[in-house]
XYZ file of C-alpha atoms in Angstrom:
355
model
C 98.546 90.900 66.476
C 100.148 87.665 67.641
C 102.293 88.075 70.735
C 104.505 85.399 69.248
C 105.847 85.848 65.738
C 104.586 82.595 64.278
C 105.554 81.695 60.710
C 102.482 81.753 58.503
C 103.270 78.374 56.760
C 94.481 58.848 95.537
C 95.075 58.800 99.168
C 98.544 60.232 99.031
C 97.212 62.853 96.633
C 94.517 63.837 99.121
C 96.975 64.070 101.993
C 99.476 66.150 100.021
C 96.730 68.448 98.750
C 95.640 68.929 102.335
C 99.120 69.681 103.657
C 100.776 71.484 100.737
C 98.540 71.914 97.735
C 95.583 73.493 99.502
C 97.629 76.624 100.166
C 98.131 76.987 96.435
C 94.475 76.199 95.749
C 93.512 79.158 97.929
C 95.506 81.383 95.570
C 93.729 80.121 92.446
C 90.810 82.149 91.119
C 87.504 80.349 91.438
C 87.375 79.777 87.678
C 90.604 77.723 87.625
C 89.488 74.301 88.916
C 91.938 72.551 91.211
C 91.623 69.459 88.982
C 92.931 71.432 85.993
C 95.856 72.813 87.997
C 96.797 69.283 89.071
C 96.421 67.921 85.523
C 98.816 70.576 84.183
C 101.322 69.944 86.987
C 101.239 66.184 86.420
C 101.835 66.565 82.690
C 104.750 68.944 83.273
C 106.185 66.638 85.945
C 106.093 63.655 83.593
C 108.726 65.203 81.351
C 110.733 66.724 84.182
C 110.991 63.432 86.051
C 112.137 61.672 82.909
C 114.661 64.394 82.179
C 116.101 64.670 85.687
C 116.090 60.992 86.728
C 116.862 59.364 83.385
C 113.630 57.380 83.523
C 110.730 58.052 81.171
C 108.184 56.139 83.252
C 105.694 58.087 85.340
C 103.751 55.419 87.268
C 100.001 55.780 87.624
C 100.355 55.948 91.386
C 102.515 59.062 91.090
C 101.130 62.583 91.157
C 102.151 66.235 91.101
C 100.863 69.581 92.309
C 101.777 73.166 91.454
C 102.778 75.394 94.364
C 104.102 78.942 94.081
C 106.985 78.951 96.560
C 108.308 82.420 95.685
C 104.868 83.963 95.063
C 105.742 85.274 91.610
C 102.661 83.879 89.873
C 104.550 80.978 88.258
C 104.245 77.792 90.259
C 107.021 75.376 91.083
C 106.224 71.689 90.508
C 106.148 69.191 93.369
C 106.051 65.594 92.168
C 105.874 62.271 93.957
C 106.988 59.089 92.193
C 105.942 55.852 93.812
C 108.078 52.725 93.645
C 108.132 49.642 95.898
C 111.017 49.795 98.369
C 111.895 53.298 97.141
C 115.594 54.102 97.396
C 115.060 57.881 97.353
C 117.031 58.384 94.149
C 114.677 57.827 91.196
C 111.542 57.797 93.287
C 110.022 59.674 96.191
C 109.568 63.449 96.459
C 110.872 65.909 93.852
C 110.628 69.705 93.645
C 111.350 71.399 90.320
C 112.208 75.109 90.399
C 112.899 77.227 87.308
C 116.117 79.164 87.848
C 117.537 80.972 84.831
C 117.146 78.801 81.741
C 116.556 75.459 83.426
C 114.470 73.578 85.928
C 116.508 72.383 88.878
C 115.506 69.580 91.191
C 116.144 71.019 94.655
C 115.487 68.212 97.145
C 118.081 65.645 96.071
C 120.867 66.893 98.347
C 118.722 66.964 101.513
C 118.982 63.707 103.487
C 115.529 62.267 104.095
C 113.569 64.749 101.961
C 112.958 62.287 99.122
C 111.328 59.801 101.504
C 109.284 62.104 103.749
C 105.648 60.920 104.013
C 103.219 63.075 102.010
C 101.010 63.710 105.038
C 104.014 65.315 106.757
C 104.937 67.769 104.000
C 103.635 71.313 104.345
C 104.390 74.937 103.522
C 106.011 76.960 106.267
C 104.909 80.368 107.490
C 108.177 82.150 106.694
C 110.228 83.083 103.644
C 113.989 82.952 103.323
C 115.712 84.549 100.339
C 112.336 85.032 98.677
C 111.050 81.424 98.918
C 108.672 79.954 101.459
C 110.083 77.477 103.948
C 108.789 73.929 103.750
C 108.281 71.285 106.409
C 109.416 67.757 105.562
C 108.429 65.569 108.506
C 110.474 66.898 111.448
C 112.822 68.939 109.246
C 112.332 72.532 108.085
C 113.989 73.312 104.770
C 114.794 76.829 103.569
C 115.963 78.424 100.320
C 119.683 79.245 100.270
C 119.502 81.309 97.086
C 119.883 78.360 94.684
C 118.203 75.376 96.315
C 116.563 74.141 99.484
C 118.653 73.029 102.461
C 118.067 71.906 106.024
C 117.261 75.126 107.901
C 119.306 73.966 110.890
C 122.436 74.243 108.718
C 122.038 78.014 108.275
C 124.109 80.252 110.581
C 122.306 82.156 113.322
C 123.343 85.372 115.031
C 122.923 86.817 118.492
C 121.455 90.299 118.188
C 120.922 92.990 120.784
C 117.227 93.549 120.156
C 116.217 95.736 123.105
C 115.999 98.942 121.042
C 114.176 97.121 118.247
C 111.560 95.651 120.587
C 110.850 99.089 122.048
C 110.580 100.748 118.620
C 108.537 97.881 117.166
C 106.016 97.898 120.005
C 105.681 101.661 119.806
C 105.100 101.583 116.045
C 102.385 98.934 116.373
C 100.567 100.191 119.451
C 97.302 102.106 119.310
C 96.667 105.138 121.496
C 93.765 103.272 123.092
C 94.762 99.596 122.875
C 92.091 96.910 123.185
C 92.288 94.184 125.784
C 95.194 91.888 125.027
C 96.587 94.247 122.390
C 99.829 94.904 124.254
C 100.501 91.179 124.620
C 99.765 90.555 120.945
C 102.069 93.369 119.820
C 104.823 92.184 122.137
C 104.539 88.651 120.721
C 104.661 89.931 117.120
C 107.775 91.987 117.762
C 109.492 89.145 119.599
C 108.647 86.827 116.681
C 110.296 89.255 114.276
C 113.437 89.524 116.404
C 113.657 85.742 116.689
C 113.393 85.436 112.920
C 115.998 88.152 112.287
C 118.424 86.101 114.371
C 118.073 82.976 112.238
C 118.207 84.750 108.882
C 120.818 87.062 107.427
C 120.320 90.116 109.652
C 123.435 91.642 111.178
C 123.437 94.030 114.119
C 123.974 96.920 111.696
C 120.956 95.774 109.679
C 118.800 95.575 112.769
C 119.945 98.973 114.014
C 119.119 100.597 110.673
C 115.713 98.928 110.488
C 115.028 99.974 114.086
C 115.862 103.571 113.213
C 113.428 103.431 110.280
C 110.585 102.649 112.688
C 111.079 105.962 114.471
C 110.634 109.533 113.372
C 113.006 111.597 111.220
C 114.721 108.590 109.681
C 117.176 109.594 106.962
C 116.419 107.101 104.184
C 119.539 105.950 102.303
C 119.993 107.293 98.789
C 122.425 106.830 95.935
C 124.550 103.709 96.055
C 123.140 102.667 99.435
C 119.507 102.676 98.322
C 119.524 99.223 96.699
C 120.953 97.585 99.829
C 118.406 99.413 101.967
C 115.515 98.260 99.782
C 116.717 94.649 100.027
C 116.999 94.933 103.809
C 113.527 96.466 104.027
C 112.026 93.707 101.860
C 113.581 91.051 104.096
C 112.199 92.781 107.178
C 108.749 93.072 105.631
C 108.830 89.357 104.736
C 109.704 88.556 108.347
C 106.772 90.657 109.551
C 104.384 88.947 107.140
C 105.698 85.535 108.169
C 105.033 86.293 111.831
C 101.482 87.347 110.971
C 100.991 84.133 108.975
C 102.410 82.036 111.818
C 99.977 83.649 114.263
C 97.008 83.170 111.926
C 96.538 86.902 111.504
C 97.007 86.911 107.706
C 98.142 84.923 104.662
C 100.877 85.494 102.126
C 99.433 87.555 99.256
C 99.654 85.851 95.853
C 101.240 87.631 92.921
C 98.871 89.697 90.836
C 97.890 87.916 87.644
C 95.429 89.182 85.064
C 93.271 86.062 84.804
C 90.256 85.906 82.557
C 86.853 85.610 84.183
C 85.242 82.748 82.244
C 84.195 79.509 83.980
C 85.731 76.255 82.810
C 85.266 72.515 83.046
C 87.928 69.862 83.595
C 90.087 69.743 80.456
C 92.660 67.415 78.905
C 95.893 69.384 78.450
C 98.188 66.549 77.347
C 98.208 67.256 73.613
C 98.611 70.984 74.094
C 101.497 70.578 76.549
C 103.256 68.215 74.138
C 102.915 70.570 71.176
C 103.432 73.980 72.754
C 107.027 73.714 74.145
C 108.302 72.265 70.856
C 107.024 75.136 68.728
C 109.820 77.301 67.309
C 107.994 80.591 67.821
C 107.764 79.785 71.551
C 111.426 78.854 71.935
C 112.691 81.883 70.043
C 110.671 84.453 71.951
C 113.133 86.835 73.644
C 111.795 86.001 77.117
C 112.013 82.218 76.586
C 115.053 80.811 74.783
C 115.269 77.353 76.379
C 113.123 74.181 76.477
C 112.492 74.459 80.225
C 111.423 78.085 79.989
C 109.180 77.119 77.067
C 107.577 74.461 79.266
C 106.984 77.056 81.978
C 105.285 79.411 79.546
C 103.176 76.610 78.087
C 102.101 75.536 81.554
C 100.990 79.103 82.166
C 99.132 79.221 78.845
C 97.396 75.935 79.634
C 96.207 77.413 82.914
C 95.190 80.760 81.468
C 93.555 80.121 78.073
C 90.490 78.470 79.643
C 89.944 81.542 81.854
C 89.539 83.578 78.663
C 86.735 81.317 77.405
C 88.507 78.475 75.560
C 87.012 75.013 76.119
C 88.246 71.584 75.034
C 87.425 72.148 71.370
C 89.297 75.445 71.324
C 92.244 73.924 73.188
C 92.387 71.127 70.615
C 92.397 73.738 67.832
C 95.321 75.491 69.498
C 97.103 72.149 69.757
C 96.767 71.650 66.003
C 97.899 75.242 65.482
C 101.009 74.675 67.615
C 101.755 71.508 65.644
C 101.673 73.543 62.407
C 98.792 71.393 61.186
C 96.473 74.372 60.644
C 96.934 78.080 59.971
C 95.592 81.227 61.631
C 92.882 81.342 58.969
C 91.915 77.717 59.627
C 91.551 78.382 63.340
C 89.506 81.524 62.781
C 87.256 79.749 60.306
C 86.358 77.181 62.974
C 86.259 79.534 65.985
C 86.692 83.262 65.465
C 87.489 83.899 69.137
C 90.167 81.297 69.894
C 93.236 83.262 68.756
C 92.033 86.468 70.418
C 91.490 84.605 73.692
C 94.882 82.918 73.256
C 96.565 86.308 72.831
C 95.021 87.638 76.047
C 96.364 84.624 77.929
C 99.764 85.052 76.247
C 99.920 88.687 77.288
C 99.130 87.783 80.894
C 101.800 85.059 80.996
C 104.540 86.992 79.209
C 103.973 90.219 81.146
C 105.032 88.532 84.388
C 107.313 85.831 83.059
C 110.335 85.189 85.344
C 113.570 86.903 84.356
C 116.507 84.783 83.223
């Protein structure tokens, strides 16, 4: 059964990959080549840059990478557009984030972000409001719930953390600590307190979280449970960020049911032109807009090769999406292509971002 109801009728690239893209590459399964991920991101960025800047040109010196800033399995698109004497308006650095029905460019209101050198752009260790911080030269930018902003513009609080530090150290300490363990635990707990003070934690939040680290904590229920779960998630993100900052761990990527087939470098241009324009994509109940269709098609482009589709199969799917051939035509040429396509579709749709 079809998951969609189809009618039957160079240098800068290397530096950015090192500073920003490599973190995303570490999240990719071994059978999704980095070159394919970049090719998909560049094709998606071509249209997004034209749409958001009013210019259809995507110079050869420009490039794009996919990076999953909110770790939901669907990457945001970072693009760099080169232009001599760039004014930082229609050229420079761009970050496209799907929010609701549309992609939003989220760097344009941050002074200096457009023109930050690529070798000074990197992912941060911490999350704020569900998105990873980013470093743009000397400036840290954080997610405010709708877009990125200079982290120094966010309000900070002064919290009484003595009880938290005691409870945190007790909860992390072993009965027979190894050499240096006490110092490490103390540093982790202090890191968490420091981060609580520059995020949205109030004293009441901290006191409740501190109580949860002890024994006999009365977990909130009923109408208070949702707020408690949100507070707990924020605290857990802070803890993970401190571990990432210390080199103890990495942010875990979202689970995604990738196929296990190896793949070669592919040309996705035709597929990514045809797929978002197809009516049965746009009208799917989880899609409903051109930008969301582009997101799904970017996911399909990434995933169909992991199921065993090569360039010939991808070209067949492109013809299929253009309504040039039918299901029967595809199956007559390759009996596996539509089945592999459906597995990729199921993986993408099962975790597709909510509107």
